[in-house]
Structure formats: C-alpha cells, structure tokens
Short mmCIF file of C-alpha atoms and ligand atoms in Angstrom, two decimals:
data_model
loop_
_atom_site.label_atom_id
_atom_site.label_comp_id
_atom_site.label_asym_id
_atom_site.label_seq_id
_atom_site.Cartn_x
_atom_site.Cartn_y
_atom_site.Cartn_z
CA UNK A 1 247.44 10.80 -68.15
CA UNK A 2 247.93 14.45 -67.41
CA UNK A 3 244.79 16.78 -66.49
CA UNK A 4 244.67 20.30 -66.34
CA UNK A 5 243.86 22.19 -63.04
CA UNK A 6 240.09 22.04 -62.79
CA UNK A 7 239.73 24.98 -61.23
CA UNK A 8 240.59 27.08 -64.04
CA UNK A 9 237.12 25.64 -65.37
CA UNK A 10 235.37 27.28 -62.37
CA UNK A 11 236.92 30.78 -63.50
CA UNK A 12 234.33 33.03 -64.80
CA UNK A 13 235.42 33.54 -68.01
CA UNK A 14 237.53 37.07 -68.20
CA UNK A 15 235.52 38.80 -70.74
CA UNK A 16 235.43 42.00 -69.41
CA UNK A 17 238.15 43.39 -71.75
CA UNK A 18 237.87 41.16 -74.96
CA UNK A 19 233.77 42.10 -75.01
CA UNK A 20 234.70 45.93 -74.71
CA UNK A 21 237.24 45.20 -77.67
CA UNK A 22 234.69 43.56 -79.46
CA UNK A 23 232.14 46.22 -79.15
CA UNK A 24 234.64 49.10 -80.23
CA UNK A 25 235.25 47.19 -83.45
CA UNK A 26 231.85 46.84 -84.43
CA UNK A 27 231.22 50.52 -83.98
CA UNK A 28 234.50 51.23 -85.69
CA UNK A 29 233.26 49.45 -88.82
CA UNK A 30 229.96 51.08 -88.57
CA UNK A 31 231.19 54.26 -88.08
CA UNK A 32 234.75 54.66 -89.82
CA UNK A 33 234.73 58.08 -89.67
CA UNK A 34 234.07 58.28 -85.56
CA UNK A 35 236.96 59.42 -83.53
CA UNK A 36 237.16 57.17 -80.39
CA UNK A 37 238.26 58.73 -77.30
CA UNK A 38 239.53 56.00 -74.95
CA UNK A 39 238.99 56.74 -70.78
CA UNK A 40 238.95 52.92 -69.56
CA UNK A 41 242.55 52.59 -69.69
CA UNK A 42 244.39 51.32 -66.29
CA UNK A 43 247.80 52.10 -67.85
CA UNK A 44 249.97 55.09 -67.54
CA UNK A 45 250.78 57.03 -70.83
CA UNK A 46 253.32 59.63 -70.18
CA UNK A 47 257.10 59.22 -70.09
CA UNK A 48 259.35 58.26 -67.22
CA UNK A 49 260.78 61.73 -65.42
CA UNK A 50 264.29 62.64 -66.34
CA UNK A 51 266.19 61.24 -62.97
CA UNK A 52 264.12 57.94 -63.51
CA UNK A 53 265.73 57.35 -66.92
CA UNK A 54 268.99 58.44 -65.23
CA UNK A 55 268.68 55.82 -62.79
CA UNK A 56 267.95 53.15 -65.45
CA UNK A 57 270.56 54.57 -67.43
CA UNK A 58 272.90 54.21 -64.58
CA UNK A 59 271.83 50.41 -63.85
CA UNK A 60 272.89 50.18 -67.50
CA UNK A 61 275.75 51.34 -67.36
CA UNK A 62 276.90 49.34 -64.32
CA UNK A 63 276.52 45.99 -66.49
CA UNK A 64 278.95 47.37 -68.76
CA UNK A 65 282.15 47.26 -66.51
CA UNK A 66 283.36 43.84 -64.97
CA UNK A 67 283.67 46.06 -61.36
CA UNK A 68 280.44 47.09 -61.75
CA UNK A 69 278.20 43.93 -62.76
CA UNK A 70 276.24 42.19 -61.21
CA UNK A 71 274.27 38.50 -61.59
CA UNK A 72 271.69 37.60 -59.39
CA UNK A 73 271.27 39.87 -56.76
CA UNK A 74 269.99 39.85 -52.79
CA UNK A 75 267.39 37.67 -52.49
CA UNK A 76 264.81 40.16 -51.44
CA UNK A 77 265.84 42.92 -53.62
CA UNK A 78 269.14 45.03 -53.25
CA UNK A 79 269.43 46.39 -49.76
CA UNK A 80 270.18 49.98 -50.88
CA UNK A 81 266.56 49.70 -52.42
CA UNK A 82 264.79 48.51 -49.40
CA UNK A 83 266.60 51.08 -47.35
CA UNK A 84 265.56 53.83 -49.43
CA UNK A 85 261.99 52.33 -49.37
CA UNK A 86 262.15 52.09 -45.41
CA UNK A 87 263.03 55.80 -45.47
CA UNK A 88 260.02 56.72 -47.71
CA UNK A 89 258.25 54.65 -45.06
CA UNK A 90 259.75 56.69 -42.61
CA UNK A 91 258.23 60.52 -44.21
CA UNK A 92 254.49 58.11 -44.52
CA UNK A 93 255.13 57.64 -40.63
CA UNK A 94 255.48 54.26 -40.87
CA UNK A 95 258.56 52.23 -39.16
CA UNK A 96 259.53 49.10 -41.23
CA UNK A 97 262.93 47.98 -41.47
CA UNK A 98 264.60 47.40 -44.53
CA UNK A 99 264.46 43.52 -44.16
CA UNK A 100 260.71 43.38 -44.08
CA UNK A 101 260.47 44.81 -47.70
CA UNK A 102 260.45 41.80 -50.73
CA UNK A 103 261.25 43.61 -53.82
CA UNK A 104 259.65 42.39 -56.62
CA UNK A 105 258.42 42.61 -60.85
CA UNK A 106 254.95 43.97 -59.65
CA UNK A 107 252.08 44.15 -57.05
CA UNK A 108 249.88 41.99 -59.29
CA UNK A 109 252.15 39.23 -59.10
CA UNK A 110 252.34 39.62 -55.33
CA UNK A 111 248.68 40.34 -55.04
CA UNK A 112 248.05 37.18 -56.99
CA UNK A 113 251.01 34.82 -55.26
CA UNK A 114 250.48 35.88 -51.46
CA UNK A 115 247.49 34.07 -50.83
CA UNK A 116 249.78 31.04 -51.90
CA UNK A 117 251.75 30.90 -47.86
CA UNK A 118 248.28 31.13 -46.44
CA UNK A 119 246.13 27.52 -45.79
CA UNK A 120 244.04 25.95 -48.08
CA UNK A 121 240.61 26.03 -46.50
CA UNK A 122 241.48 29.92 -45.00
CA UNK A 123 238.33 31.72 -45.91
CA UNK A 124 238.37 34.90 -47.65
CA UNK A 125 236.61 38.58 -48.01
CA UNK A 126 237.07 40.28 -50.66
CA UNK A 127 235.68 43.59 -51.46
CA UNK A 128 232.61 43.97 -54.36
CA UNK A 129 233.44 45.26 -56.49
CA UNK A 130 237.24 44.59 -56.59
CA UNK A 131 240.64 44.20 -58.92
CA UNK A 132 240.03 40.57 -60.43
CA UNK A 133 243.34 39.43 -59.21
CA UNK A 134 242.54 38.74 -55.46
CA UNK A 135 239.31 36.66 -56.35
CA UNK A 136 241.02 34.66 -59.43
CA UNK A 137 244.38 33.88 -57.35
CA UNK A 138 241.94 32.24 -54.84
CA UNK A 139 239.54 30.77 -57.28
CA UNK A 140 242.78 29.01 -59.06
CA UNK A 141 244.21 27.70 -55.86
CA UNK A 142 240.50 25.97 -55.03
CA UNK A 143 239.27 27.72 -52.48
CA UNK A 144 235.86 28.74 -53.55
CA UNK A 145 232.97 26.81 -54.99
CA UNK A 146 231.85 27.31 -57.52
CA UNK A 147 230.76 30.35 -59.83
CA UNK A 148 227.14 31.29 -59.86
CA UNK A 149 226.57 33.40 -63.29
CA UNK A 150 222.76 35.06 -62.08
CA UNK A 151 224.76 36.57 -58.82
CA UNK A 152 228.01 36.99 -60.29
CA UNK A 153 229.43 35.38 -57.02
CA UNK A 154 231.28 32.47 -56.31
CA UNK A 155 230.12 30.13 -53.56
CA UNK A 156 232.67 29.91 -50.70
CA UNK A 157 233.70 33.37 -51.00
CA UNK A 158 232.67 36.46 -48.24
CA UNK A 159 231.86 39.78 -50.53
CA UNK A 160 231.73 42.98 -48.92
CA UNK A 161 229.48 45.21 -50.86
CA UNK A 162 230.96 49.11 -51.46
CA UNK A 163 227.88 50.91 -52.37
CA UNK A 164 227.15 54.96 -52.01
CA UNK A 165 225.85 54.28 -48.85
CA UNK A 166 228.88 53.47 -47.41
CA UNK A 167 230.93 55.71 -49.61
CA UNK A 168 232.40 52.18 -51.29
CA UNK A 169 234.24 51.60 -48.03
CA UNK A 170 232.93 48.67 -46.46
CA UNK A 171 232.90 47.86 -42.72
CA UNK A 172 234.25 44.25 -41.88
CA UNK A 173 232.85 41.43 -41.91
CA UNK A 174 230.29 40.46 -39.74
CA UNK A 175 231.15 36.96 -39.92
CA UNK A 176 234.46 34.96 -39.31
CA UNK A 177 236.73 35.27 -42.22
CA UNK A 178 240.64 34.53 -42.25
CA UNK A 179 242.40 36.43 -45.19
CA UNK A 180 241.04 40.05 -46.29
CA UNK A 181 241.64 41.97 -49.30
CA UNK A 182 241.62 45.37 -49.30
CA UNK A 183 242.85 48.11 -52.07
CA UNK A 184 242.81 51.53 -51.14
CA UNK A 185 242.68 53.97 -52.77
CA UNK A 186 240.69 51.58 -54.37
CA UNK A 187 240.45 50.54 -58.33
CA UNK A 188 237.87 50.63 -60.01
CA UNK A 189 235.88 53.36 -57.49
CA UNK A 190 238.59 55.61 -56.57
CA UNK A 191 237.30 55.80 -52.65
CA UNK A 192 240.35 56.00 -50.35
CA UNK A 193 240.05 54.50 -46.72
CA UNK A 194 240.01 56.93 -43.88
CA UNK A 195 242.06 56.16 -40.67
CA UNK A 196 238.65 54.95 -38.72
CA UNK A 197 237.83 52.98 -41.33
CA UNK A 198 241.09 51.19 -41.70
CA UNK A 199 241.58 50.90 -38.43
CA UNK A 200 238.34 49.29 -37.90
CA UNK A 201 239.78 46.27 -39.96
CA UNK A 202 242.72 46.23 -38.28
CA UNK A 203 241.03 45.82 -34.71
CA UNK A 204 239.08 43.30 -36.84
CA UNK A 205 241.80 41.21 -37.88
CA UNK A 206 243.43 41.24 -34.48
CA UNK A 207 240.35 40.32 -32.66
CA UNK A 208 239.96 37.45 -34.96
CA UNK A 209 243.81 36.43 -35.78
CA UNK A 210 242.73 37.21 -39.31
CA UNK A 211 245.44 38.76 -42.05
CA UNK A 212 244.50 41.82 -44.06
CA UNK A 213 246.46 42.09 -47.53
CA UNK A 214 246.64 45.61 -48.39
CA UNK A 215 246.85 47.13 -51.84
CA UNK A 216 248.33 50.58 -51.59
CA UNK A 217 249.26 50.83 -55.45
CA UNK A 218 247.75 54.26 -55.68
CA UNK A 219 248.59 55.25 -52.39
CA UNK A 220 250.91 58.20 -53.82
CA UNK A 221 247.62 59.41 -55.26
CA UNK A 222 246.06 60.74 -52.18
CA UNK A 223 245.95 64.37 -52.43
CA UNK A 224 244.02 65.06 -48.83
CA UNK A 225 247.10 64.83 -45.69
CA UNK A 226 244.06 63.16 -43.57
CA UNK A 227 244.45 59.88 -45.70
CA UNK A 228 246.04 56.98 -45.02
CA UNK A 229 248.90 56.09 -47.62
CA UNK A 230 250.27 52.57 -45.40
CA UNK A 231 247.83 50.61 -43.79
CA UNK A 232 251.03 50.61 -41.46
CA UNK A 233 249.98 53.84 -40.10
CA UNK A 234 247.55 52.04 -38.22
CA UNK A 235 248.57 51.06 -34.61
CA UNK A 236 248.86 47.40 -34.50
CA UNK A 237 248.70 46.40 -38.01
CA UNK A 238 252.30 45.20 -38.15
CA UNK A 239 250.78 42.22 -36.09
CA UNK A 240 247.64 41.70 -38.55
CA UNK A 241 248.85 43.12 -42.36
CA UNK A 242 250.50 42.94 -45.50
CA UNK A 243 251.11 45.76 -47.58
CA UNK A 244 251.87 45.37 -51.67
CA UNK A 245 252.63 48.01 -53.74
CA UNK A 246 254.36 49.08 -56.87
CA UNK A 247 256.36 51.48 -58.84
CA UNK A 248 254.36 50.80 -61.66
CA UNK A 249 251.61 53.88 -61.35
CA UNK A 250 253.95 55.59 -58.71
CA UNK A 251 255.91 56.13 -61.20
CA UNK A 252 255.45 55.38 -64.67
CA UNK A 253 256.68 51.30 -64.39
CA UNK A 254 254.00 49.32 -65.54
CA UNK A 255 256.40 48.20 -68.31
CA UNK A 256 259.29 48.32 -66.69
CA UNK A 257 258.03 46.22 -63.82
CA UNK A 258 258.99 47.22 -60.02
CA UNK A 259 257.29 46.51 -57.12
CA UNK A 260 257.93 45.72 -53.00
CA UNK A 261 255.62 43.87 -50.53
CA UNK A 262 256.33 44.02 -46.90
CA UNK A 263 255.61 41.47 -44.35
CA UNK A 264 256.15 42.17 -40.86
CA UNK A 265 257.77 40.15 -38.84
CA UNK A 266 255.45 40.73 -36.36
CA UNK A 267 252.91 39.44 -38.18
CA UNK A 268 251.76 36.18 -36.45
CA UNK A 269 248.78 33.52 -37.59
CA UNK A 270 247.18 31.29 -34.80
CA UNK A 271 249.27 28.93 -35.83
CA UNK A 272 252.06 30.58 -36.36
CA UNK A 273 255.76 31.39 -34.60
CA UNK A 274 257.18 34.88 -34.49
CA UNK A 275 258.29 35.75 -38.23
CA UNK A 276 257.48 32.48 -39.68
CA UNK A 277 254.49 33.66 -41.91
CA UNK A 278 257.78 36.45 -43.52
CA UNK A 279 260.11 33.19 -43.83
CA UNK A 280 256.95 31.57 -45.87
CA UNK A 281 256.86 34.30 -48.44
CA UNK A 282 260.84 34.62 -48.86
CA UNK A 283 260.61 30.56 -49.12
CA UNK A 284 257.53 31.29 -51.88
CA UNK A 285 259.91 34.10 -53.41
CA UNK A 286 263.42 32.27 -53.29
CA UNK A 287 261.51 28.88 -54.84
CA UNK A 288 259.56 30.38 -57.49
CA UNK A 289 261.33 34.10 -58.80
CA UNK A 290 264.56 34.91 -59.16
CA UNK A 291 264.27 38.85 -58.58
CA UNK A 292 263.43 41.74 -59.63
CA UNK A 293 265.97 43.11 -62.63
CA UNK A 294 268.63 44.90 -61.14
CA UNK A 295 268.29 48.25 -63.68
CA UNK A 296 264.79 48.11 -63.37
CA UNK A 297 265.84 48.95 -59.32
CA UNK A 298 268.20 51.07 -60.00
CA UNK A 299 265.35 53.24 -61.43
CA UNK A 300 263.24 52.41 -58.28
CA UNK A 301 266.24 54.07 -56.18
CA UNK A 302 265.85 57.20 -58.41
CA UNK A 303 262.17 57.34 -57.97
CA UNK A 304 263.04 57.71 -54.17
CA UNK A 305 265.81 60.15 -54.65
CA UNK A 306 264.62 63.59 -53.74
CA UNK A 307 264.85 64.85 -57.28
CA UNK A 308 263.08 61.75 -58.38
CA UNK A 309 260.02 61.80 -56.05
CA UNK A 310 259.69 65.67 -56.34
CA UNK A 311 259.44 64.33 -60.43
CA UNK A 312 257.08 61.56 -59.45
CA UNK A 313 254.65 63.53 -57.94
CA UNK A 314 254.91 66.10 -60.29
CA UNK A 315 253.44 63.37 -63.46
CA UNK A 316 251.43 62.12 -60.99
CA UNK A 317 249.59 65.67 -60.68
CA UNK A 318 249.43 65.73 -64.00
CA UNK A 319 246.91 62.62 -64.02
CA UNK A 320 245.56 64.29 -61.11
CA UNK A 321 244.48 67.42 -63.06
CA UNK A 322 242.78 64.97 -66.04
CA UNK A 323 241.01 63.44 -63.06
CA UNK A 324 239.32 66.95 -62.12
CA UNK A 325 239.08 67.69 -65.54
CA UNK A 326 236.87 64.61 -65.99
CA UNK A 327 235.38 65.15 -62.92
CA UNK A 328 233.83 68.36 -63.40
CA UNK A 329 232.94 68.54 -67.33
CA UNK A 330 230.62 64.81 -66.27
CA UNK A 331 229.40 66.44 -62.79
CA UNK A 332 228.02 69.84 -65.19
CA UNK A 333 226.20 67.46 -67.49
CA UNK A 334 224.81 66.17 -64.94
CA UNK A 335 226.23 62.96 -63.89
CA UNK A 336 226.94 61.78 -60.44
CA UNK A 337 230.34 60.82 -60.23
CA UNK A 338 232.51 59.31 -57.08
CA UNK A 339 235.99 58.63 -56.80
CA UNK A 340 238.58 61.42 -58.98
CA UNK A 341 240.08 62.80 -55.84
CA UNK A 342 242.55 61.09 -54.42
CA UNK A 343 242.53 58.23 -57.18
CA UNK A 344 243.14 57.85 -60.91
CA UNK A 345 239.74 56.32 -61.21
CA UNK A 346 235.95 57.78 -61.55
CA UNK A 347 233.06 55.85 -60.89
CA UNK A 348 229.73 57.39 -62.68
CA UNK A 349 226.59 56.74 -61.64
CA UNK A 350 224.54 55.37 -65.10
CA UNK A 351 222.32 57.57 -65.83
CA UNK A 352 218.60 56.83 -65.52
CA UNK A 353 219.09 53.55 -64.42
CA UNK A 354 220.78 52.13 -67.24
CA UNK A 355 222.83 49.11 -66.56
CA UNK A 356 226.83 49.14 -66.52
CA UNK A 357 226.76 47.63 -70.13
CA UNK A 358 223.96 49.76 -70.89
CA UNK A 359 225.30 53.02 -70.74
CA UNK A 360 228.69 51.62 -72.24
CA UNK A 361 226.83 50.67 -75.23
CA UNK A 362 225.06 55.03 -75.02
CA UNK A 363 228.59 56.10 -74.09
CA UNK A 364 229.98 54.66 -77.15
CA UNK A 365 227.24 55.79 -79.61
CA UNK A 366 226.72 58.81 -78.90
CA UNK A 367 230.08 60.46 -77.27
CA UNK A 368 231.95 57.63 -79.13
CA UNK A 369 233.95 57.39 -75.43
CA UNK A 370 234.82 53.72 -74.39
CA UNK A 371 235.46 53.14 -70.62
CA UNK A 372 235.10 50.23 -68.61
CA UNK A 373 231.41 48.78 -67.20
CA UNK A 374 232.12 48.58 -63.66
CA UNK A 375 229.60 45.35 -63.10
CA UNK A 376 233.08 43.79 -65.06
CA UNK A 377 234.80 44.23 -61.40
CA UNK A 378 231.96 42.00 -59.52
CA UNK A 379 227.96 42.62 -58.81
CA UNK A 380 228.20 45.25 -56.96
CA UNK A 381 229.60 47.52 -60.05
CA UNK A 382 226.63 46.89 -61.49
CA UNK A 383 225.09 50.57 -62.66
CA UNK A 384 228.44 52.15 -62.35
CA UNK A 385 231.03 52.58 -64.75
CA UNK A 386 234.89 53.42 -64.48
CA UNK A 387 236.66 56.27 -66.33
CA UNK A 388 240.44 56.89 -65.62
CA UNK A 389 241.97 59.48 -65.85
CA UNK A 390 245.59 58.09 -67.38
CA UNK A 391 245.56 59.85 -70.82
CA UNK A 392 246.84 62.53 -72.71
CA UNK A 393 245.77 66.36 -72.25
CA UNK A 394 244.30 67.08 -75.25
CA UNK A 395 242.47 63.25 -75.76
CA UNK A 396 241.59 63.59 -71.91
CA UNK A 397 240.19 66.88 -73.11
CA UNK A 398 238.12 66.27 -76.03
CA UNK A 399 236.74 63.36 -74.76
CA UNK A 400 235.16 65.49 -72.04
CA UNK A 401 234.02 67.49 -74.88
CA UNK A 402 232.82 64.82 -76.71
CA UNK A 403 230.25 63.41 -73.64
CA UNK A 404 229.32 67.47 -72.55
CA UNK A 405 228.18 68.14 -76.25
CA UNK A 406 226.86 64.55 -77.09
CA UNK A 407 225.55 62.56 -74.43
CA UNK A 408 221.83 62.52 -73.85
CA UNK A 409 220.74 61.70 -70.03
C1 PLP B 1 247.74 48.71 -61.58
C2 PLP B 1 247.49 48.01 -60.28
C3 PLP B 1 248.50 47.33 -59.63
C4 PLP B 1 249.89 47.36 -60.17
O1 PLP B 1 250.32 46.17 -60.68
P1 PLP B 1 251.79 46.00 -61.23
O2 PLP B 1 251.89 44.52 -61.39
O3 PLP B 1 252.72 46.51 -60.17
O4 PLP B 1 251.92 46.74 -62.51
C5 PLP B 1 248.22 46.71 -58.42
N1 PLP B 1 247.00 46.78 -57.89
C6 PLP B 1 246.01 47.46 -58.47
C7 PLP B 1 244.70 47.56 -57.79
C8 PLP B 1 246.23 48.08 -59.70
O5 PLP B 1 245.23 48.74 -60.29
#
C-alpha cells in the first residue's frame, strides 16, 4: 500500500500567491473599470540583450551541423562555461577554479536540492523573513517539527529575525546550528550584507564546523563597490560555504533557465574528507539531472562575454532606475521604505501600523497597486510589504502615480 510523504502534510500551505490572486479578482469584478498596476512581481520583464540572443542563436545553430552537435554534455556543465564563470570570479576577487562550478537549470533548484548531501538530523538557521525555498526543501526532507500556525514557525527550525534594528541583517546564531541559509542581497527586503557582517558568519561557521549556503542571485545588483557580491570574498569561506546563483535575474533567464553553484573543495564537514562534501553534490547532480541545456549555456557564455556583461548590466540599471523611481515617489508620501538600493526589492514599512495583509487590502483599494505582504515570507515580514521593481517604465511609473495621488496614510 503506497503512502505519500507525510511531510508534505506538515507544509504550511503556500497561499501566499493564490490568496493575492484571489483578492485581485474580487476587486477586479467589483471594480471593472480599475486599472491594476502590478509591483509584487519577482520576474524579469524586459527582453534578453542582443549578444545574449546571439549566443542562444549560436547554440542553435551548432545542433544543426553533425560537426557541431552535441548530446549530453560535461557532467558539470561545459568547461568553456565554468571557465568563463571562474574568470568573472576572478574581476569579483574571488579565486575558484573552473571545476568547483556545477552548472545547472536554476538556483532554486539548487537552493532547494543542496540541503539533500547534508545529514538528516543537521539543524538549520534560516533567516526570517526568507525565500520559501530553503525552509520547504528542509521541511520536505523531515527535518523540522512541526508547523505552528499562531507563530508562523516550525518547531525544529533556528529563525534569525531581520528587523530595522539590525538593518534586516542578522548576526549568527547564538546557539549551535549546522547548515545556514543566507541570501544576500536578500529577497524579499532588499538589504545586502556588508563584509563585517558576512564575515562574522563565516568565522561562525568555522568556529563551529557549520556550512553556510549562500544565495547571491542578485549579487549583480549591488550598485555600492563596498559590497560583497561572493561570499567567497571572505577569507576562509572556501573552507565553510556554498555559493548558488543564477543567470536568471543576472540576466534576463528565468525562462530560459541557467544557473551555477560552486562547492569548494576545500570545504570540509566534521565528518568529512578533503573534497568529499563536492563529490556528494556531483553524485546528487550526476544521479538525479542530466544538465543544464547546452543553448541555454551557450547564452550563459555570452552573458560573460564583454559585450554581453557590459549589456547585462546595462538592463539591469534599467530595473535599477524603477527601483529609485519607486523609492522616492513612496519615501515623498511619506512611507518608510528599506531595501531599493542595491536590490530589485523594496520593503515598506505599513503605514500606521496596519498589518502586511492590511495595507495590501488599502494598497489595492485605493491605489489599485497589488504587491506582495511580506508576513507571506515568515513572521518576521509581518508589517512590511515587498514591491519590486521588475516592470515596465511607464506601468512602473503610473503605479507610483497611482499610490502618490491615492493612498491615504
Ligand atoms: C529569483 C531567485 C532565484 C533564482 O532562481 P532561478 O531558479 O535561477 O530562476 C534564486 N534565489 C532567489 C532568492 C530568488 O529570488
């Protein structure tokens, strides 16, 4: 008799997006004549840059001639890829060599599959409030208790708040924890991690053999040259960290799906030999996905070309400048908003103590803006509320113009 995995019964059930749906529709119907201006999208919306598309176009073309095709490729991506990503590495002041890079469809994937190489009773930190993906992967391989709706925790699991006091950068724990999560610059507040700060969990992790898995999808975001963009530019982390990341927001590929993780071969657990915990995950890869499509990396290349990255962080800008736009129209009607910076993501203060869904609900009324209650990324969002700033111009625009000339606080 075949049962399902009972831990997908512990999940809290993923409403966030299905309620906001809901919501939208019922105000649609109300109000047919409303124009909705959408700001809680986490998806880019403009096209790929020209050399992108003539990278793809060339990985195309290559599967058109019997010299040129190609099947199944290297194992952890094609080595002209993870070169070129090694060199990038290089200009971030990072050293990794090529075969520490896993190329991949995506950082959520690896985000949600890494934990999978780590032990079953490892206990785990996660930031609060935090991408769903780190939590579920963990709640789904049984290593929490259960969920407990009033405090919107699960049992088992160590939450580090991010609050304004500490800027939404947490310290470490104080307690003993094994894996750590950490996404920076961070969605949904948009606070980057400052060298101190990161290094802070790195002497952490070291002190305590503990592994930090680091989510640097936005990392090309970071306008301020202080920043961090690897946690690799941290001394010592090659012993203690794993870095994910993707082309997806980098550049435009969140449906062509690209992404690389890197794990040192340095990287040593207390019970662990020297590069055994990198032969787990290529034995994780290699048994369960069978690479990353070899156009979509051929576009990857040409995001790392010179022409390509110059492109990159050109559209990337662009977002950038919808980011201050947002920024300052909510900050002059008075609303105290974090984040914007050096990340595609705002985090507003609700006004007047409204609750997350609260001032959703006000939001939507009167501005007719939908964006995304932040208490839907853990307990700690609660009272905040995440705009982003991927969008066209004008619709970025008007629905500034719509919350300056509408919205009562
Ligand atoms: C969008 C996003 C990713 C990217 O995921 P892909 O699977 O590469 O598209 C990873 N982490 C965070 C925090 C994100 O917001």
């Amino acid at each position: 008799m075949a049962r399902v995995n009972p831990n997908y019964r512990k999940l809290s059930a993923g409403y966030l997006f299905p309620e906001i749906e809901r919501r939208v529709a019922a105000f649609q119907e109300e109000n047919p004549a409303a124009k909705i201006h959408r700001l809680g999208i986490g998806n880019t919306t403009e096209a790929l840059t020209p050399a992108v598309i003539a990278g793809l176009k060339d990985g195309v073309e290559r599967l058109a001639a019997v010299e040129t095709y190609s099947g199944y490729g290297d194992e952890q991506g094609q080595l002209e890829l993870r070169r070129a990503l090694s060199r990038y590495y290089d200009s971030l002041g990072a050293a990794i060599d090529p075969d520490e890079f896993f190329i991949s469809d995506g950082a959520k994937p690896d985000a949600g599959n890494i934990q999978s190489i780590f032990s079953d009773n490892s206990i785990i930190a996660f930031q609060d409030p935090a991408y769903p993906v780190y939590v579920d992967s963990n709640v789904i391989a049984g290593r929490s208790g259960p969920y407990d709706p009033p405090q919107g925790l699960y049992s088992g699991f160590i939450y580090m708040r991010c609050s304004e006091e500490n800027g939404f950068i947490p310290a470490p724990p104080s307690e003993k924890v094994d894996l750590i999560y950490l996404c920076s610059p961070n969605n949904p507040t948009g606070a980057v991690a400052n060298r101190r700060q990161l290094r802070a969990f790195v002497d952490y992790a070291r002190k305590h053999r503990a592994v930090i898995i680091f989510d640097a999808a936005y990392a090309e975001f970071i306008n301020d040259p202080a920043l961090p963009r690897t946690i690799f530019e941290i001394e010592g982390a090659a012993e203690c960290a794993i870095e994910i990341n993707s082309f997806s927001k980098f550049a435009g590929f969140t449906g062509v799906r690209l992404g690389w993780s890197i794990v040192p071969k340095a990287l040593t657990v207390e019970d662990s030999e020297h590069a055994e915990v990198h032969r787990y995950w290529l034995r994780r890869q290699t048994t369960f996905f069978n690479g990353a499509s070899n156009i979509a990396q051929r576009g990857g290349l040409a995001v790392l070309s010179v022409e390509g990255l110059r492109q990159c962080r050109e559209l990337i800008g662009y977002y950038m400048e919808n980011a201050r736009i947002i920024g300052e129209g909510l900050r002059k009607h008075g609303l105290t908003v974090y984040g914007g910076e050096n990340a595609p993501y705002l985090w507003v203060k609700a006004p007047g103590g409204l609750s997350s869904w609260e001032f959703f609900d006000r939001l939507l009324q009167e501005a007719h803006v939908v964006g995304t209650p932040g208490s839907g990324f853990g307990p700690s969002g609660e009272g905040y509320f995440r705009l982003s700033a991927f969008g066209h111009r004008p619709d970025i625009e008007a629905a500034v113009e719509s919350i300056t000339t509408r919205l009562e606080i």
